[in-house]
């Protein structure tokens, strides 16, 4: 039986900025499966929202009731502040509280919580007007970028759970060592994930402010 090399066995000579990408290559199969699951669940949610409009209406009503709708409409006119708000939500509520922290407590828990969020988000994204469909054009790129950031964190959560429960998969002698090595992998993958979250937040804020109206004028 062969075991996955530990970071210290083969990465000391690899530049730090390249280590996350090497880790992805070493776990390419898991990375691809998580990609398919993440984007697939969002598309399933979108299909459900199309098939059952009442679900999307309920989501929209909930956002209006808790003030989220009003906040977004106010922030959209100030792209820098809007981007910072988006980044804060995506970083803390989704990345940390939905994916990372649960996985630190219960193996693979973050994957389950994210799956629920992906379906729910897909439902929420279903447009209810022609203008909404136009807005979905630039917002689709936002979804691709941000989901890819979450995929990297999901891969880290998966590796943590695997190394924690089955420490020999990473050459660790016990579960404590496996847990620590899993944490290192999450840390490595969090770096490119953070970059993607920043790019996604900036694109979302500025595209909603400056692209949606011209596209609406052109297409509607």
GROMACS .gro file of C-alpha atoms in nm:
model
  220
    1UNK     CA    1   0.000   0.000   0.000
    2UNK     CA    2   0.128   0.348  -0.084
    3UNK     CA    3   0.056   0.659   0.115
    4UNK     CA    4   0.028   1.022   0.011
    5UNK     CA    5   0.354   1.203   0.089
    6UNK     CA    6   0.340   1.452   0.369
    7UNK     CA    7   0.407   1.820   0.289
    8UNK     CA    8   0.753   1.805   0.442
    9UNK     CA    9   0.854   1.508   0.229
   10UNK     CA   10   0.824   1.674  -0.109
   11UNK     CA   11   0.733   2.043  -0.080
   12UNK     CA   12   1.027   2.199   0.097
   13UNK     CA   13   1.185   2.285  -0.236
   14UNK     CA   14   0.856   2.401  -0.393
   15UNK     CA   15   0.794   2.779  -0.383
   16UNK     CA   16   0.522   2.858  -0.132
   17UNK     CA   17   0.293   3.019  -0.389
   18UNK     CA   18   0.292   2.696  -0.593
   19UNK     CA   19   0.216   2.458  -0.307
   20UNK     CA   20  -0.165   2.500  -0.320
   21UNK     CA   21  -0.166   2.411  -0.690
   22UNK     CA   22   0.057   2.111  -0.629
   23UNK     CA   23  -0.183   1.997  -0.359
   24UNK     CA   24  -0.472   2.027  -0.605
   25UNK     CA   25  -0.284   1.822  -0.864
   26UNK     CA   26  -0.210   1.553  -0.608
   27UNK     CA   27  -0.582   1.531  -0.528
   28UNK     CA   28  -0.718   1.599  -0.876
   29UNK     CA   29  -0.983   1.329  -0.866
   30UNK     CA   30  -1.134   1.460  -0.541
   31UNK     CA   31  -1.106   1.817  -0.672
   32UNK     CA   32  -1.300   1.731  -0.988
   33UNK     CA   33  -1.569   1.541  -0.797
   34UNK     CA   34  -1.619   1.834  -0.560
   35UNK     CA   35  -1.640   2.071  -0.858
   36UNK     CA   36  -1.912   1.863  -1.021
   37UNK     CA   37  -2.103   1.839  -0.692
   38UNK     CA   38  -2.078   2.211  -0.609
   39UNK     CA   39  -2.183   2.346  -0.948
   40UNK     CA   40  -2.428   2.062  -0.998
   41UNK     CA   41  -2.613   2.130  -0.673
   42UNK     CA   42  -2.641   2.499  -0.760
   43UNK     CA   43  -2.787   2.407  -1.100
   44UNK     CA   44  -3.026   2.162  -0.934
   45UNK     CA   45  -3.143   2.440  -0.705
   46UNK     CA   46  -3.188   2.670  -1.006
   47UNK     CA   47  -3.395   2.404  -1.182
   48UNK     CA   48  -3.608   2.359  -0.870
   49UNK     CA   49  -3.663   2.733  -0.853
   50UNK     CA   50  -3.776   2.737  -1.215
   51UNK     CA   51  -4.008   2.443  -1.161
   52UNK     CA   52  -4.153   2.570  -0.833
   53UNK     CA   53  -4.166   2.953  -0.848
   54UNK     CA   54  -4.324   2.966  -0.504
   55UNK     CA   55  -3.992   2.862  -0.349
   56UNK     CA   56  -3.809   3.151  -0.511
   57UNK     CA   57  -4.086   3.390  -0.408
   58UNK     CA   58  -4.056   3.271  -0.049
   59UNK     CA   59  -3.679   3.326  -0.056
   60UNK     CA   60  -3.725   3.678  -0.196
   61UNK     CA   61  -3.991   3.760   0.063
   62UNK     CA   62  -3.759   3.643   0.340
   63UNK     CA   63  -3.479   3.867   0.213
   64UNK     CA   64  -3.714   4.165   0.201
   65UNK     CA   65  -3.846   4.090   0.548
   66UNK     CA   66  -3.502   4.078   0.709
   67UNK     CA   67  -3.386   4.394   0.532
   68UNK     CA   68  -3.135   4.225   0.302
   69UNK     CA   69  -3.306   4.355  -0.011
   70UNK     CA   70  -3.301   4.716   0.107
   71UNK     CA   71  -2.937   4.686   0.213
   72UNK     CA   72  -2.832   4.551  -0.128
   73UNK     CA   73  -3.020   4.826  -0.313
   74UNK     CA   74  -2.846   5.087  -0.099
   75UNK     CA   75  -2.500   4.934  -0.130
   76UNK     CA   76  -2.511   4.880  -0.505
   77UNK     CA   77  -2.462   5.251  -0.563
   78UNK     CA   78  -2.133   5.244  -0.370
   79UNK     CA   79  -1.930   4.964  -0.535
   80UNK     CA   80  -1.623   4.976  -0.301
   81UNK     CA   81  -1.841   4.940   0.009
   82UNK     CA   82  -2.059   4.685  -0.166
   83UNK     CA   83  -1.754   4.477  -0.261
   84UNK     CA   84  -1.624   4.490   0.097
   85UNK     CA   85  -1.962   4.379   0.231
   86UNK     CA   86  -1.981   4.092  -0.018
   87UNK     CA   87  -1.630   3.982   0.074
   88UNK     CA   88  -1.712   3.991   0.444
   89UNK     CA   89  -2.025   3.780   0.400
   90UNK     CA   90  -1.854   3.530   0.170
   91UNK     CA   91  -1.545   3.504   0.387
   92UNK     CA   92  -1.698   3.476   0.732
   93UNK     CA   93  -2.054   3.346   0.696
   94UNK     CA   94  -1.997   3.110   0.404
   95UNK     CA   95  -1.629   3.015   0.401
   96UNK     CA   96  -1.564   3.000   0.775
   97UNK     CA   97  -1.899   2.932   0.940
   98UNK     CA   98  -2.047   2.710   0.669
   99UNK     CA   99  -1.745   2.512   0.548
  100UNK     CA  100  -1.434   2.539   0.765
  101UNK     CA  101  -1.550   2.561   1.128
  102UNK     CA  102  -1.804   2.274   1.109
  103UNK     CA  103  -1.537   2.056   0.946
  104UNK     CA  104  -1.299   2.128   1.233
  105UNK     CA  105  -1.554   1.981   1.474
  106UNK     CA  106  -1.718   1.702   1.275
  107UNK     CA  107  -1.540   1.537   0.979
  108UNK     CA  108  -1.690   1.641   0.643
  109UNK     CA  109  -1.967   1.847   0.810
  110UNK     CA  110  -1.881   2.153   0.600
  111UNK     CA  111  -1.948   1.959   0.280
  112UNK     CA  112  -2.302   1.880   0.391
  113UNK     CA  113  -2.376   2.236   0.504
  114UNK     CA  114  -2.240   2.373   0.177
  115UNK     CA  115  -2.453   2.132  -0.025
  116UNK     CA  116  -2.767   2.269   0.138
  117UNK     CA  117  -2.649   2.626   0.079
  118UNK     CA  118  -2.573   2.557  -0.289
  119UNK     CA  119  -2.924   2.425  -0.356
  120UNK     CA  120  -3.084   2.711  -0.165
  121UNK     CA  121  -2.871   2.966  -0.351
  122UNK     CA  122  -2.963   2.813  -0.685
  123UNK     CA  123  -3.330   2.861  -0.598
  124UNK     CA  124  -3.269   3.223  -0.497
  125UNK     CA  125  -3.091   3.303  -0.825
  126UNK     CA  126  -3.394   3.230  -1.044
  127UNK     CA  127  -3.494   3.564  -1.205
  128UNK     CA  128  -3.853   3.684  -1.181
  129UNK     CA  129  -3.838   3.956  -1.448
  130UNK     CA  130  -3.670   4.025  -1.783
  131UNK     CA  131  -3.429   4.259  -1.607
  132UNK     CA  132  -3.340   3.979  -1.367
  133UNK     CA  133  -3.243   3.753  -1.655
  134UNK     CA  134  -3.017   4.026  -1.792
  135UNK     CA  135  -2.855   4.072  -1.450
  136UNK     CA  136  -2.792   3.698  -1.441
  137UNK     CA  137  -2.550   3.731  -1.736
  138UNK     CA  138  -2.270   3.907  -1.543
  139UNK     CA  139  -2.377   3.741  -1.219
  140UNK     CA  140  -2.313   3.397  -1.370
  141UNK     CA  141  -1.943   3.480  -1.378
  142UNK     CA  142  -1.966   3.586  -1.014
  143UNK     CA  143  -2.114   3.249  -0.928
  144UNK     CA  144  -1.841   3.062  -1.116
  145UNK     CA  145  -1.563   3.256  -0.941
  146UNK     CA  146  -1.708   3.234  -0.590
  147UNK     CA  147  -1.805   2.870  -0.617
  148UNK     CA  148  -1.450   2.790  -0.724
  149UNK     CA  149  -1.324   2.955  -0.405
  150UNK     CA  150  -1.563   2.740  -0.202
  151UNK     CA  151  -1.453   2.430  -0.395
  152UNK     CA  152  -1.096   2.487  -0.277
  153UNK     CA  153  -1.213   2.514   0.083
  154UNK     CA  154  -1.433   2.207   0.039
  155UNK     CA  155  -1.131   2.015  -0.087
  156UNK     CA  156  -0.944   2.125   0.225
  157UNK     CA  157  -1.236   2.016   0.444
  158UNK     CA  158  -1.245   1.680   0.268
  159UNK     CA  159  -0.871   1.625   0.313
  160UNK     CA  160  -0.898   1.722   0.679
  161UNK     CA  161  -1.174   1.469   0.737
  162UNK     CA  162  -0.990   1.196   0.548
  163UNK     CA  163  -0.660   1.251   0.726
  164UNK     CA  164  -0.837   1.282   1.060
  165UNK     CA  165  -1.033   0.958   1.032
  166UNK     CA  166  -0.775   0.766   0.830
  167UNK     CA  167  -0.436   0.912   0.926
  168UNK     CA  168  -0.243   0.651   0.728
  169UNK     CA  169  -0.370   0.812   0.405
  170UNK     CA  170  -0.124   1.095   0.467
  171UNK     CA  171   0.146   0.888   0.636
  172UNK     CA  172   0.051   1.007   0.985
  173UNK     CA  173   0.099   0.779   1.283
  174UNK     CA  174  -0.223   0.875   1.461
  175UNK     CA  175  -0.537   1.083   1.422
  176UNK     CA  176  -0.388   1.382   1.598
  177UNK     CA  177  -0.110   1.402   1.340
  178UNK     CA  178  -0.362   1.345   1.062
  179UNK     CA  179  -0.576   1.631   1.195
  180UNK     CA  180  -0.278   1.868   1.203
  181UNK     CA  181  -0.177   1.777   0.850
  182UNK     CA  182  -0.535   1.831   0.738
  183UNK     CA  183  -0.528   2.179   0.891
  184UNK     CA  184  -0.214   2.257   0.693
  185UNK     CA  185  -0.389   2.161   0.373
  186UNK     CA  186  -0.685   2.384   0.451
  187UNK     CA  187  -0.442   2.668   0.519
  188UNK     CA  188  -0.269   2.618   0.184
  189UNK     CA  189  -0.594   2.604  -0.012
  190UNK     CA  190  -0.735   2.905   0.173
  191UNK     CA  191  -0.480   3.132   0.004
  192UNK     CA  192  -0.604   3.096  -0.357
  193UNK     CA  193  -0.960   3.077  -0.223
  194UNK     CA  194  -0.916   3.420  -0.063
  195UNK     CA  195  -0.786   3.564  -0.391
  196UNK     CA  196  -1.088   3.428  -0.576
  197UNK     CA  197  -1.327   3.566  -0.313
  198UNK     CA  198  -1.172   3.912  -0.352
  199UNK     CA  199  -1.195   3.896  -0.732
  200UNK     CA  200  -1.552   3.771  -0.712
  201UNK     CA  201  -1.660   4.044  -0.470
  202UNK     CA  202  -1.510   4.321  -0.683
  203UNK     CA  203  -1.661   4.181  -1.004
  204UNK     CA  204  -2.004   4.139  -0.845
  205UNK     CA  205  -2.015   4.489  -0.701
  206UNK     CA  206  -1.894   4.670  -1.011
  207UNK     CA  207  -2.081   4.457  -1.265
  208UNK     CA  208  -2.413   4.513  -1.089
  209UNK     CA  209  -2.344   4.885  -1.075
  210UNK     CA  210  -2.209   4.947  -1.422
  211UNK     CA  211  -2.300   4.654  -1.652
  212UNK     CA  212  -2.658   4.556  -1.578
  213UNK     CA  213  -2.822   4.880  -1.693
  214UNK     CA  214  -2.634   4.904  -2.027
  215UNK     CA  215  -2.706   4.536  -2.094
  216UNK     CA  216  -3.073   4.593  -2.016
  217UNK     CA  217  -3.086   4.884  -2.259
  218UNK     CA  218  -2.919   4.670  -2.524
  219UNK     CA  219  -3.116   4.348  -2.480
  220UNK     CA  220  -3.461   4.455  -2.365
   0.00000   0.00000   0.00000
